[in-house]
Coordinates of C-alpha atoms in Angstrom, one line a residue:
Chain E
M22 CA -0.2 -0.2 0.2
K23 CA 3.1 2.6 1.0
K24 CA 4.8 1.7 -1.9
R25 CA 0.8 2.1 -4.3
V26 CA 1.1 5.9 -3.3
I27 CA 4.8 6.4 -3.4
I28 CA 4.2 5.3 -7.1
L29 CA 1.4 8.2 -7.7
V30 CA 2.8 10.6 -5.4
T31 CA 5.5 10.3 -7.7
A32 CA 3.3 10.2 -10.7
V33 CA 2.0 13.2 -9.8
L34 CA 5.2 15.1 -9.3
L35 CA 6.4 14.5 -12.0
F36 CA 3.6 15.5 -14.3
G37 CA 3.4 18.6 -12.4
V38 CA 7.4 19.1 -12.6
L39 CA 6.8 18.7 -16.8
A40 CA 3.6 19.8 -17.4
V41 CA 3.0 22.4 -15.3
P42 CA 5.9 24.9 -16.6
V43 CA 5.1 24.3 -20.0
G44 CA 2.0 25.5 -19.1
A45 CA 2.4 28.6 -18.3
V46 CA 4.2 29.8 -20.8
A47 CA 0.7 29.4 -23.2
Y48 CA -0.3 33.1 -22.7
G49 CA -4.0 34.1 -24.0
R50 CA -5.6 37.3 -24.9
G51 CA -4.8 40.1 -22.8
T52 CA -1.5 38.8 -21.3
T53 CA 1.3 40.1 -20.1
I54 CA 3.9 38.2 -21.1
D55 CA 7.1 38.7 -19.3
H56 CA 10.6 37.5 -20.4
A57 CA 12.5 39.6 -18.8
G58 CA 12.2 37.8 -15.1
A59 CA 9.8 40.8 -14.0
P60 CA 7.2 39.4 -12.2
E61 CA 4.1 38.7 -14.6
T62 CA 0.7 40.6 -13.8
I63 CA -2.7 39.7 -15.2
S64 CA -5.8 42.2 -15.3
V65 CA -9.2 41.3 -15.9
L66 CA -9.5 44.8 -17.7
Y67 CA -7.1 43.5 -20.6
N68 CA -10.2 41.5 -21.1
E69 CA -12.5 44.0 -21.4
I70 CA -10.3 45.5 -24.1
Y71 CA -11.1 42.7 -26.5
D72 CA -14.6 42.5 -24.9
Q73 CA -15.4 45.6 -25.4
Y74 CA -13.8 47.2 -29.0
G75 CA -12.5 43.6 -30.2
V76 CA -8.6 44.7 -29.7
D77 CA -5.7 42.2 -28.6
A78 CA -4.0 43.7 -26.0
F79 CA -0.3 42.5 -25.3
F80 CA 2.3 44.0 -22.7
V81 CA 5.3 42.3 -22.9
T82 CA 8.8 42.3 -21.3
A83 CA 12.1 41.1 -23.2
L84 CA 15.5 41.3 -22.6
D85 CA 16.1 41.9 -26.0
F86 CA 15.5 39.7 -29.3
S87 CA 16.5 36.5 -29.0
G88 CA 17.4 36.9 -32.3
E89 CA 14.8 38.0 -34.7
G90 CA 15.3 41.3 -36.1
S91 CA 12.8 43.8 -35.2
A92 CA 10.4 44.3 -32.5
R93 CA 7.4 43.1 -34.1
E94 CA 8.9 40.0 -35.8
Y95 CA 9.6 39.3 -31.6
A96 CA 6.2 40.1 -31.3
N97 CA 5.1 38.1 -33.6
V98 CA 7.3 34.9 -32.5
C99 CA 5.7 35.7 -29.1
I100 CA 1.7 36.3 -29.7
G101 CA 2.1 35.5 -33.2
N102 CA 0.6 32.1 -33.3
L103 CA -2.0 33.2 -30.1
S104 CA -3.7 36.0 -31.8
S105 CA -5.7 36.0 -34.9
E106 CA -7.2 39.9 -34.3
P107 CA -5.7 41.7 -37.3
D108 CA -6.9 44.6 -34.8
R109 CA -4.0 44.4 -31.9
I110 CA -1.7 47.0 -30.2
V111 CA 1.6 45.4 -28.4
F112 CA 3.8 47.0 -26.0
V113 CA 7.0 45.4 -26.4
H114 CA 10.0 46.8 -23.9
T115 CA 13.6 45.3 -23.7
L116 CA 16.8 46.9 -22.1
D117 CA 17.6 48.8 -24.5
D118 CA 14.1 50.1 -25.8
N119 CA 10.2 50.5 -25.8
Y120 CA 8.2 49.6 -28.6
I121 CA 4.5 50.2 -29.5
L122 CA 3.0 48.1 -32.0
P123 CA -0.8 49.0 -33.3
E124 CA -2.1 46.5 -35.7
G125 CA -5.7 47.0 -38.0
K126 CA -7.9 49.3 -36.9
C127 CA -5.1 50.5 -33.9
K128 CA -3.1 52.0 -36.5
D129 CA -5.8 54.8 -36.9
I130 CA -6.5 55.3 -33.8
F131 CA -2.9 55.0 -32.2
T132 CA -1.5 57.5 -34.4
D133 CA 2.2 59.0 -33.0
D134 CA 1.1 62.2 -30.7
V135 CA -1.0 59.6 -29.5
L136 CA 1.4 56.8 -29.0
N137 CA 3.7 59.4 -27.1
L138 CA 1.3 59.7 -24.7
T139 CA 0.2 55.7 -24.4
Y140 CA 3.9 55.7 -23.4
Y141 CA 4.5 58.4 -21.2
A142 CA 1.8 56.4 -19.0
C143 CA 4.0 53.6 -18.6
A144 CA 7.2 55.5 -19.0
Q145 CA 7.0 56.3 -15.2
Y146 CA 6.5 52.4 -13.7
I147 CA 9.2 51.4 -17.0
T148 CA 11.5 53.6 -15.8
A149 CA 10.7 52.1 -11.4
E150 CA 11.0 48.9 -13.0
D151 CA 7.2 48.0 -11.8
Y152 CA 6.2 46.5 -14.3
G153 CA 2.9 45.0 -13.7
M154 CA 2.0 48.6 -13.5
A155 CA 3.4 49.9 -16.6
A156 CA 1.0 46.8 -18.2
T157 CA -1.9 48.2 -16.3
A158 CA -1.2 51.5 -17.0
F159 CA -1.0 50.3 -21.0
F160 CA -4.5 48.9 -21.1
A161 CA -5.5 51.3 -19.1
H162 CA -4.8 54.3 -21.8
V163 CA -5.4 51.7 -24.6
R164 CA -8.9 50.7 -23.3
M165 CA -9.3 54.5 -23.2
N166 CA -8.5 55.7 -25.8
L167 CA -10.1 53.4 -28.1
G168 CA -12.8 54.0 -26.1
R169 CA -12.6 57.2 -27.0
A170 CA -12.4 56.9 -31.3
L171 CA -14.9 53.9 -31.2
T172 CA -17.7 54.9 -29.6
P173 CA -16.8 58.8 -28.8
E174 CA -20.5 59.6 -27.2
Q175 CA -19.5 56.7 -24.5
Y176 CA -16.4 57.7 -23.8
S177 CA -17.1 59.8 -20.6
E178 CA -18.8 56.6 -19.6
V179 CA -15.9 54.7 -19.3
S180 CA -14.8 54.1 -16.1
V181 CA -11.4 53.5 -15.3
V182 CA -9.8 51.9 -12.5
A183 CA -8.4 54.6 -10.0
R184 CA -4.1 54.5 -10.6
T185 CA -5.0 54.3 -14.1
T186 CA -7.1 57.6 -14.0
E187 CA -4.1 59.2 -11.8
T188 CA -1.4 58.3 -14.8
E189 CA -3.5 59.5 -17.4
T190 CA -3.8 63.1 -15.7
E191 CA -0.2 63.0 -15.1
T192 CA 0.1 62.2 -19.0
Q193 CA -2.3 65.2 -19.7
T194 CA -0.4 67.6 -17.9
Q195 CA 3.5 66.5 -18.8
A196 CA 2.4 65.7 -22.2
P197 CA 4.6 68.0 -23.7
E198 CA 8.1 66.7 -21.7
L199 CA 7.3 63.6 -22.2
V200 CA 7.7 63.3 -25.6
E201 CA 10.8 65.4 -25.9
E202 CA 12.1 62.2 -22.9
V203 CA 10.6 60.3 -25.3
N204 CA 12.4 61.2 -27.8
S205 CA 15.5 61.6 -26.3
D206 CA 16.1 58.1 -24.9
S207 CA 15.3 57.5 -28.5
V208 CA 12.0 55.5 -27.7
E209 CA 10.7 53.5 -31.4
M210 CA 7.2 54.3 -31.8
T211 CA 6.6 52.1 -34.8
T212 CA 3.7 51.9 -36.7
A213 CA 2.8 49.0 -38.7
Q214 CA 4.7 49.0 -42.1
N215 CA 4.0 45.8 -42.5
P216 CA 1.6 43.4 -42.7
V217 CA 1.4 40.4 -40.2
V218 CA -0.4 37.6 -40.5
I219 CA -1.6 36.4 -37.1
S220 CA -2.8 32.9 -36.3
P221 CA -5.9 32.0 -34.4
A222 CA -5.5 32.1 -31.0
P223 CA -7.6 30.6 -27.7
T224 CA -10.4 32.8 -26.3
V225 CA -9.4 32.0 -22.6
Q226 CA -5.8 31.1 -21.4
K227 CA -7.3 28.1 -19.3
Q228 CA -9.4 26.3 -21.9
S229 CA -6.5 26.6 -24.0
I230 CA -4.3 24.7 -21.5
A231 CA -7.1 21.9 -19.9
K232 CA -7.5 20.8 -23.0
P233 CA -4.3 19.6 -24.5
I234 CA -4.1 18.3 -21.3
L235 CA -6.8 16.4 -20.6
I236 CA -6.1 14.5 -24.5
C237 CA -2.7 13.9 -23.3
L238 CA -3.7 12.2 -20.3
A239 CA -5.9 10.4 -23.0
L240 CA -2.9 9.5 -24.5
G241 CA -1.2 8.5 -21.6
A242 CA -4.3 5.7 -20.5
V243 CA -4.0 4.4 -23.7
I244 CA -0.6 4.0 -23.6
A245 CA -0.9 3.1 -20.2
L246 CA -3.7 0.2 -21.1
I247 CA -1.0 -1.4 -23.8
T248 CA 1.9 -1.5 -20.7
V249 CA -0.3 -2.9 -18.2
L250 CA -1.5 -5.9 -20.7
A251 CA 1.5 -6.4 -21.1
V252 CA 2.5 -7.1 -17.8
R253 CA -0.3 -9.2 -17.0
G254 CA 0.4 -10.9 -20.2
S255 CA 4.2 -11.3 -19.2
Y256 CA 3.4 -12.7 -15.9
K257 CA 1.1 -15.7 -17.8
P258 CA 4.1 -17.3 -20.0
V259 CA 3.6 -20.6 -20.5
H260 CA 1.8 -21.4 -22.9
R261 CA 1.7 -24.6 -25.9
K262 CA 3.7 -24.0 -28.7
T263 CA 2.6 -24.0 -32.2
N264 CA 5.3 -25.2 -34.6
A265 CA 8.1 -28.1 -34.5
N266 CA 10.3 -25.9 -35.8
E267 CA 13.7 -26.7 -33.8
Y268 CA 13.0 -30.2 -34.0
L269 CA 13.5 -30.2 -37.5
I270 CA 16.6 -32.1 -38.4
R271 CA 18.8 -30.3 -40.7
D272 CA 19.6 -29.9 -44.2
S273 CA 16.6 -32.4 -43.9
L274 CA 14.4 -30.5 -46.7
N275 CA 14.4 -31.5 -49.8
I276 CA 12.2 -29.9 -52.7
T277 CA 10.8 -31.8 -55.5
N278 CA 9.2 -29.5 -56.9
A279 CA 8.8 -25.8 -57.6
T280 CA 7.1 -23.2 -59.6
E281 CA 6.5 -20.2 -59.5
S282 CA 3.3 -18.8 -62.4
F283 CA 2.2 -14.9 -62.7
V284 CA -1.1 -14.6 -62.3
R285 CA -2.3 -10.9 -63.0
K286 CA -0.9 -7.6 -62.3
E287 CA -2.4 -4.0 -60.9
T288 CA -0.6 -0.3 -60.9
T289 CA -2.0 2.2 -58.4
E290 CA -1.7 5.4 -58.7
R291 CA -1.0 8.3 -56.5
K292 CA -0.7 12.1 -56.6
L293 CA 2.2 13.3 -54.7
N294 CA 2.1 16.5 -52.8
N295 CA 3.9 19.7 -54.2
D296 CA 5.9 20.9 -51.2
S297 CA 6.8 23.8 -53.2
S298 CA 3.6 24.7 -54.0
K299 CA 2.9 24.9 -50.0
N300 CA 5.2 27.6 -49.4
Chain R
M11 CA 0.9 -56.2 -10.3
A12 CA 3.1 -53.8 -9.1
E13 CA 6.3 -53.8 -7.4
L14 CA 8.5 -51.3 -5.4
R15 CA 12.5 -51.3 -5.6
D16 CA 14.6 -49.0 -3.4
Y17 CA 18.1 -48.5 -3.9
K18 CA 20.1 -49.8 -0.8
C19 CA 24.0 -49.0 -0.1
P20 CA 25.9 -51.5 -0.1
A21 CA 28.4 -49.7 2.1
C22 CA 25.9 -49.0 4.8
S23 CA 22.0 -50.6 3.7
G24 CA 20.8 -46.6 3.7
A25 CA 18.3 -46.0 0.7
L26 CA 20.8 -44.6 -2.5
E27 CA 19.2 -41.3 -4.6
F28 CA 20.3 -40.2 -8.1
D29 CA 23.2 -37.8 -7.7
P30 CA 22.3 -35.3 -11.5
A31 CA 25.6 -33.7 -10.8
T32 CA 28.3 -37.2 -11.2
Q33 CA 25.6 -38.9 -12.4
K34 CA 25.9 -41.8 -10.0
M35 CA 23.6 -43.1 -6.9
Q36 CA 24.4 -41.5 -4.0
C37 CA 24.0 -42.6 -0.5
P38 CA 22.7 -39.2 1.7
Y39 CA 23.9 -41.3 4.6
C40 CA 27.7 -42.7 4.7
G41 CA 28.9 -40.6 1.5
S42 CA 29.4 -43.1 -1.1
S43 CA 29.1 -43.7 -4.5
F44 CA 28.3 -45.9 -7.5
D45 CA 27.7 -46.8 -11.0
I46 CA 23.5 -47.4 -11.6
A47 CA 25.4 -50.4 -13.8
Q48 CA 27.3 -52.0 -11.1
L49 CA 24.4 -51.1 -8.7
Q50 CA 21.3 -52.9 -11.0
D51 CA 23.7 -56.1 -10.9
A52 CA 24.6 -56.0 -6.8
S53 CA 20.6 -54.9 -6.3
Q54 CA 19.4 -58.0 -7.9
D55 CA 19.3 -59.7 -4.8
G56 CA 16.6 -57.2 -4.0
A57 CA 13.2 -57.5 -2.0
D58 CA 10.9 -57.2 -4.6
W59 CA 7.7 -55.7 -3.0
Q60 CA 3.9 -55.9 -4.1
S61 CA 0.9 -54.0 -4.6
E62 CA -1.0 -54.9 -1.3
S63 CA -4.8 -53.3 -2.0
S64 CA -6.3 -51.7 -4.4
E65 CA -8.8 -49.7 -3.5
N66 CA -11.3 -47.7 -4.6
W67 CA -11.5 -43.8 -3.5
G68 CA -13.7 -42.4 -5.7
D69 CA -15.8 -43.6 -8.5
D70 CA -12.7 -42.9 -11.0
E71 CA -9.9 -42.9 -8.8
T72 CA -7.9 -45.9 -7.9
V73 CA -5.5 -46.1 -5.2
N74 CA -2.3 -48.2 -4.5
V75 CA -0.5 -48.8 -1.3
F76 CA 2.3 -50.3 -0.8
H77 CA 4.9 -50.9 2.0
C78 CA 7.9 -49.2 2.5
E79 CA 10.8 -52.0 2.9
S80 CA 12.4 -49.7 5.5
C81 CA 9.8 -48.7 8.2
G82 CA 6.7 -50.7 7.2
G83 CA 4.8 -47.3 6.6
E84 CA 2.0 -47.0 4.0
I85 CA 3.4 -45.7 0.4
V86 CA 0.1 -44.5 -1.4
G87 CA -0.1 -43.7 -5.3
D88 CA -2.2 -44.1 -8.1
D89 CA -2.7 -45.7 -10.7
T90 CA 0.2 -43.8 -12.8
T91 CA 2.6 -43.3 -10.1
A92 CA 6.3 -45.5 -10.7
A93 CA 8.2 -44.1 -8.3
S94 CA 8.2 -42.1 -4.8
S95 CA 9.3 -41.8 -1.5
C96 CA 8.0 -42.9 1.7
P97 CA 6.4 -40.6 3.8
Y98 CA 7.2 -41.5 6.8
C99 CA 11.0 -41.9 5.9
G100 CA 12.0 -40.7 3.0
N101 CA 13.1 -43.8 1.4
P102 CA 12.8 -43.1 -2.6
V103 CA 11.2 -46.4 -4.1
T104 CA 10.4 -46.9 -7.7
M105 CA 7.5 -49.2 -8.8
T106 CA 8.9 -51.4 -10.9
G107 CA 5.5 -53.4 -12.4
R108 CA 4.6 -49.7 -13.9
L109 CA 7.8 -49.6 -15.7
S110 CA 7.3 -53.5 -17.1
G111 CA 6.4 -54.3 -20.1
A112 CA 4.7 -51.9 -22.5
F113 CA 5.5 -49.5 -19.9
R114 CA 9.2 -49.4 -20.1
P115 CA 10.5 -46.1 -20.9
E116 CA 13.6 -46.8 -23.4
F117 CA 15.6 -44.0 -22.6
V118 CA 15.5 -41.7 -19.8
L119 CA 16.8 -37.9 -20.3
P120 CA 18.9 -38.0 -16.5
F121 CA 18.3 -35.1 -14.2
K122 CA 21.2 -32.3 -14.4
L123 CA 20.5 -30.0 -12.3
E124 CA 19.7 -30.5 -8.8
K125 CA 17.4 -29.4 -6.5
K126 CA 19.3 -26.0 -5.2
A127 CA 19.1 -25.2 -8.7
A128 CA 15.8 -25.1 -8.8
Q129 CA 15.4 -23.3 -6.1
D130 CA 17.6 -20.1 -6.8
K131 CA 15.8 -20.1 -9.8
L132 CA 12.3 -19.8 -8.7
K133 CA 14.1 -17.3 -6.1
V134 CA 15.4 -15.2 -9.5
Y135 CA 12.0 -15.7 -11.4
L136 CA 9.9 -14.5 -8.5
K137 CA 12.3 -11.3 -7.4
K138 CA 11.6 -10.0 -11.2
K139 CA 7.5 -10.5 -10.6
K140 CA 7.3 -7.0 -9.1
F141 CA 3.9 -6.9 -9.9
A142 CA 3.2 -10.0 -7.8
P143 CA 0.7 -9.7 -4.7
S144 CA 3.5 -9.4 -1.8
S145 CA 1.5 -12.0 0.0
F146 CA 2.6 -14.3 -2.4
L147 CA 6.0 -13.8 -2.8
R148 CA 6.7 -13.8 1.4
E149 CA 5.4 -16.6 1.2
N150 CA 7.7 -19.6 1.2
R151 CA 7.3 -22.3 -0.4
I152 CA 10.9 -23.6 -1.9
Q153 CA 11.0 -26.3 0.3
E154 CA 7.8 -27.8 -2.0
I155 CA 9.5 -28.5 -4.9
R156 CA 9.9 -32.2 -6.7
G157 CA 12.0 -33.8 -9.3
L158 CA 9.5 -35.7 -11.7
Y159 CA 10.5 -38.1 -14.2
V160 CA 7.6 -37.2 -16.7
P161 CA 6.7 -40.1 -19.2
V162 CA 6.8 -38.5 -22.9
W163 CA 6.3 -39.3 -26.4
L164 CA 9.1 -38.8 -29.1
Y165 CA 8.1 -38.8 -31.9
D166 CA 10.0 -39.0 -35.7
S167 CA 8.5 -38.8 -38.8
D168 CA 9.7 -38.1 -42.1
I169 CA 6.5 -36.6 -44.2
H170 CA 6.0 -35.2 -47.8
A171 CA 4.6 -31.5 -48.2
D172 CA 2.8 -29.7 -51.1
A173 CA 2.1 -26.2 -50.1
V174 CA 0.7 -23.2 -52.6
F175 CA 1.6 -20.0 -51.4
E176 CA 0.7 -16.0 -53.2
A177 CA 3.1 -14.5 -53.1
T178 CA 3.4 -10.4 -54.4
R179 CA 6.4 -8.2 -56.1
K180 CA 6.3 -4.6 -56.1
R181 CA 7.9 -1.4 -58.4
T182 CA 7.3 1.6 -57.4
W183 CA 8.5 5.1 -59.6
T184 CA 7.3 8.1 -59.8
Q185 CA 6.5 10.4 -63.2
G186 CA 5.6 14.0 -63.0
D187 CA 3.6 14.5 -59.7
V188 CA 2.4 11.4 -59.6
E189 CA 3.3 7.8 -58.3
Y190 CA 2.5 4.6 -58.9
T191 CA 2.8 1.3 -57.7
E192 CA 2.9 -1.9 -59.8
T193 CA 1.6 -5.2 -57.6
S194 CA 2.3 -8.3 -59.8
Y195 CA 0.7 -11.8 -58.0
Y196 CA 2.5 -14.9 -58.5
D197 CA 1.4 -18.1 -57.4
V198 CA 3.7 -20.7 -56.1
Y199 CA 3.9 -23.6 -55.5
R200 CA 6.4 -26.1 -53.8
S201 CA 6.1 -29.7 -52.3
G202 CA 8.8 -31.2 -51.0
D203 CA 10.1 -34.1 -48.3
M204 CA 11.4 -33.6 -44.5
S205 CA 12.0 -34.9 -41.5
F206 CA 11.4 -34.6 -37.6
A207 CA 13.3 -36.2 -35.1
G208 CA 12.0 -36.1 -31.1
I209 CA 9.2 -34.0 -31.4
P210 CA 8.0 -34.4 -27.6
V211 CA 4.2 -35.0 -26.7
D212 CA 3.1 -35.1 -23.0
G213 CA 2.2 -38.5 -22.2
S214 CA 0.8 -38.2 -18.7
T215 CA -2.6 -36.2 -18.2
K216 CA -1.3 -35.0 -14.3
M217 CA 1.5 -32.7 -16.6
P218 CA -0.6 -30.0 -18.3
Q219 CA 1.0 -30.4 -22.1
D220 CA 0.7 -26.3 -22.3
L221 CA 3.9 -26.6 -19.4
L222 CA 5.5 -29.2 -20.6
E223 CA 5.9 -27.1 -23.6
S224 CA 6.8 -24.3 -22.0
V225 CA 10.1 -25.7 -20.9
E226 CA 10.9 -27.0 -24.1
P227 CA 14.0 -27.8 -25.4
F228 CA 15.2 -31.1 -24.3
D229 CA 18.0 -32.5 -26.2
S230 CA 16.9 -36.0 -26.8
A231 CA 20.3 -36.9 -28.0
Q232 CA 21.7 -37.5 -24.0
A233 CA 19.3 -39.7 -23.0
V234 CA 20.5 -43.1 -21.7
P235 CA 19.3 -46.3 -22.1
F236 CA 15.9 -46.5 -19.0
Q237 CA 16.5 -47.8 -15.9
T238 CA 15.2 -47.6 -12.6
A239 CA 17.6 -46.4 -10.6
Y240 CA 18.3 -42.7 -12.0
L241 CA 14.7 -42.6 -10.6
A242 CA 15.9 -43.0 -7.6
G243 CA 14.5 -39.9 -5.1
Y244 CA 12.2 -38.5 -7.7
L245 CA 8.7 -39.1 -8.9
A246 CA 7.7 -41.0 -11.8
D247 CA 4.5 -41.9 -13.9
K248 CA 3.8 -43.9 -16.5
Y249 CA 2.0 -42.6 -19.4
D250 CA -1.6 -42.6 -19.3
I251 CA -1.7 -40.9 -23.1
S252 CA -1.6 -43.4 -26.1
M253 CA 0.7 -43.4 -28.3
E254 CA -1.9 -42.6 -30.8
Q255 CA -3.4 -39.7 -28.8
G256 CA 0.0 -38.2 -27.9
A257 CA 0.7 -38.6 -32.8
Q258 CA -2.4 -36.0 -33.0
R259 CA 0.0 -33.1 -30.6
A260 CA 2.9 -34.0 -32.6
N261 CA 0.8 -33.8 -36.4
E262 CA -0.9 -30.5 -35.0
R263 CA 3.5 -29.0 -34.8
I264 CA 4.8 -30.8 -38.0
D265 CA 2.0 -29.1 -40.0
I266 CA 2.8 -26.2 -39.3
S267 CA 6.5 -26.5 -39.6
A268 CA 6.3 -28.2 -42.8
G269 CA 4.2 -24.6 -43.9
D270 CA 7.3 -22.6 -42.8
A271 CA 9.2 -24.7 -43.6
L272 CA 8.2 -24.5 -47.1
R273 CA 7.5 -20.7 -47.3
G274 CA 11.5 -20.2 -46.3
T275 CA 12.3 -21.6 -49.6
V276 CA 10.1 -18.7 -51.5
K277 CA 12.0 -15.8 -51.5
G278 CA 12.6 -12.4 -54.1
F279 CA 8.9 -11.6 -53.5
D280 CA 7.6 -8.8 -51.2
N281 CA 4.8 -10.7 -49.2
V282 CA 4.4 -14.6 -48.8
D283 CA 0.9 -15.8 -47.9
L284 CA -0.1 -19.5 -47.9
R285 CA -2.8 -20.4 -49.3
S286 CA -3.5 -24.1 -48.8
K287 CA -0.7 -27.2 -47.3
Q288 CA -1.4 -30.5 -47.6
V289 CA 1.2 -33.4 -45.1
R290 CA 1.8 -36.3 -45.7
M291 CA 3.6 -38.8 -43.8
L292 CA 6.0 -41.0 -45.2
R293 CA 7.1 -42.6 -41.4
G294 CA 7.2 -42.2 -38.4
V295 CA 8.3 -44.0 -34.8
A296 CA 7.7 -43.1 -31.2
K297 CA 9.5 -43.4 -28.7
Y298 CA 8.6 -43.5 -24.6
V299 CA 11.0 -41.5 -22.3
L300 CA 11.5 -39.9 -19.4
Y301 CA 11.7 -36.5 -19.2
P302 CA 13.7 -34.6 -16.2
V303 CA 11.2 -31.7 -14.3
W304 CA 11.2 -29.9 -11.2
L305 CA 7.6 -28.8 -10.7
L306 CA 6.1 -26.6 -8.0
N307 CA 2.4 -26.7 -7.1
T308 CA 1.5 -23.9 -5.1
V309 CA -2.6 -22.6 -4.3
Y310 CA -3.1 -18.7 -4.3
R311 CA -6.7 -17.7 -3.4
G312 CA -8.4 -21.4 -4.3
E313 CA -6.3 -21.0 -7.9
T314 CA -3.6 -23.3 -8.5
Y315 CA -0.4 -22.4 -9.9
T316 CA 2.4 -24.6 -11.1
F317 CA 6.0 -23.8 -12.0
A318 CA 7.8 -26.2 -13.6
M319 CA 12.0 -26.4 -14.8
N320 CA 13.3 -28.1 -17.5
G321 CA 15.9 -30.7 -15.3
Q322 CA 18.2 -30.5 -17.9
S323 CA 19.0 -26.9 -19.2
G324 CA 17.2 -25.0 -16.0
K325 CA 14.7 -22.8 -17.8
F326 CA 12.3 -22.1 -14.9
I327 CA 8.4 -21.0 -16.1
G328 CA 5.6 -21.0 -14.3
N329 CA 2.0 -18.1 -14.2
V330 CA 2.0 -16.2 -11.8
P331 CA -0.8 -14.2 -10.1
V332 CA -0.5 -10.4 -10.7
D333 CA -1.9 -7.8 -7.9
G334 CA -4.5 -5.6 -9.2
G335 CA -4.1 -2.9 -6.9
K336 CA -0.3 -3.2 -8.0
L337 CA -1.3 -2.9 -11.5
A338 CA -3.6 0.2 -10.6
G339 CA -0.8 2.1 -9.4
L340 CA 1.2 1.8 -12.7
F341 CA -1.9 2.2 -14.9
G342 CA -1.8 5.1 -13.2
A343 CA 2.0 6.2 -13.3
V344 CA 2.2 6.2 -16.6
T345 CA -0.7 7.7 -17.8
V346 CA 0.2 10.4 -16.1
G347 CA 3.8 10.4 -17.0
A348 CA 3.6 9.7 -20.6
G349 CA 0.6 12.4 -20.6
A350 CA 3.3 14.9 -19.0
V351 CA 5.6 13.4 -21.8
L352 CA 3.3 14.0 -24.8
F353 CA 2.1 17.5 -23.3
A354 CA 5.9 18.2 -23.2
L355 CA 6.5 16.5 -26.9
G356 CA 3.5 18.7 -28.0
K357 CA 4.5 22.1 -26.4
L358 CA 8.3 21.9 -27.9
L359 CA 6.6 20.6 -31.1
G360 CA 4.6 24.0 -31.1
M361 CA 1.3 21.4 -31.4
I362 CA -0.4 22.9 -28.4

């Protein structure tokens, strides 16, 4: 009994060690993606942006582009297979620079001025390396500008968390200086110059992980069943011999007749997949 | 009429036993050893014991009672018991009447491995069975191992076989973006003669046929002319499956092997399927032989488990019960472990 408990606990721990950390890098919509060691913060506000305006928003922190040529390429690597929305806005923060990448309808809404203001809303937290607050401010600002552009009459009704409001106030009052600061810091405010194809993404992070886990467990159960049956079979090795091959006297076989006659021929065709056409 | 024979040590009158290591008769009391041929001559004056009574214990079961020469104790055997030992003094005896006439084996394959070897094999065998019930593994049954000479029919046979196979040959080529596969079908005929030697068939209904076949092969070339002295210290049965009955089983195995042998001569094809086969026996000879097997019968939760070891080669086999709880644990562990590995692989390959 004790052994069984140990086996089960070991198996569960093994699964936890292998599966959970891998699952943690599966990002959902509106996630703060952290590749720089900063704490990860996820706010309900992120999902509200998509729910209200149909825009995906991401906040990505990273040490560098990890070999990618640009912030856009890096962003596509990070979240490219997560969001199929043509309308998205991505904040990429590296140790060297900051980038805000609007796509789709966000390109029209987030003009250079708006981008500068949006950056300023986050700048103080980035300077303080408080990336959680920076992300919160970014999303609040995105939401505010989307609300203003898409439903102007309702803009006044959009409730913004108090912290965001404070940030926004500071943004408004200090905007001119901030533009200079942004320029002096060589912050690149990128607009979507090149269209990017974004693959479909799961809607909720928990669902995206739970389903594969269940599928993997089901496959694991099949493997386990085969293993158990094999083990069980090995415990019943007693069986009748099917032949007497080992009692056939060597070289006693004397073939007296050997003929082979052709009967028919069949030809089948299979169209090959042209790999170049895929590309 | 059954007769009892035991072999007494000429030096101390102790009961002699056959020693597999030296292939001689050994006295466990004074340590003397004797060649079997010498002993046969010396023991001619040994007392012959007759079956004293025959009583029916059941409708189909006949019991024979013998009196031990050494202590006078009763030795009980059934109709097929040919060698046994006294349950009171351990004196090994042979019912020579059971091994005479048509029941006298032509050859005997003497034990090469001692009881200790069987005990060690059993320990090693069970040690590997991690999923057997702990209570089954804990209980010490190794003292119950006994050596048994199993009556076996050995069949030598010359046969003629005809077989028809359907064989296919494939050729594949590509033209443009189309791959063509041409399959050519052939009828292949093969006829031939072949010979089999020493196919063993269990001659005792007490010994499960599948168990004996599972500890094959026996090297019948090492068989020696039968002498009752080889049975001393072991159990032995006479056959109760006739040569004709046993031949059916031998023919089943020959039939399949004949097809395999002819199929082996069909070469140059990608696939060969047997369509029909006919086997005809040209000559058949059967020999009655005793084969050495170490046996252990044990009962666990009402079910009998029998282990057997080839007394010549040491091949050990036997079914072992499986602990359902341990299997459930294995199932859970493999499910979770394999699931985790699959999940990790899926993530690494970008499939999840």
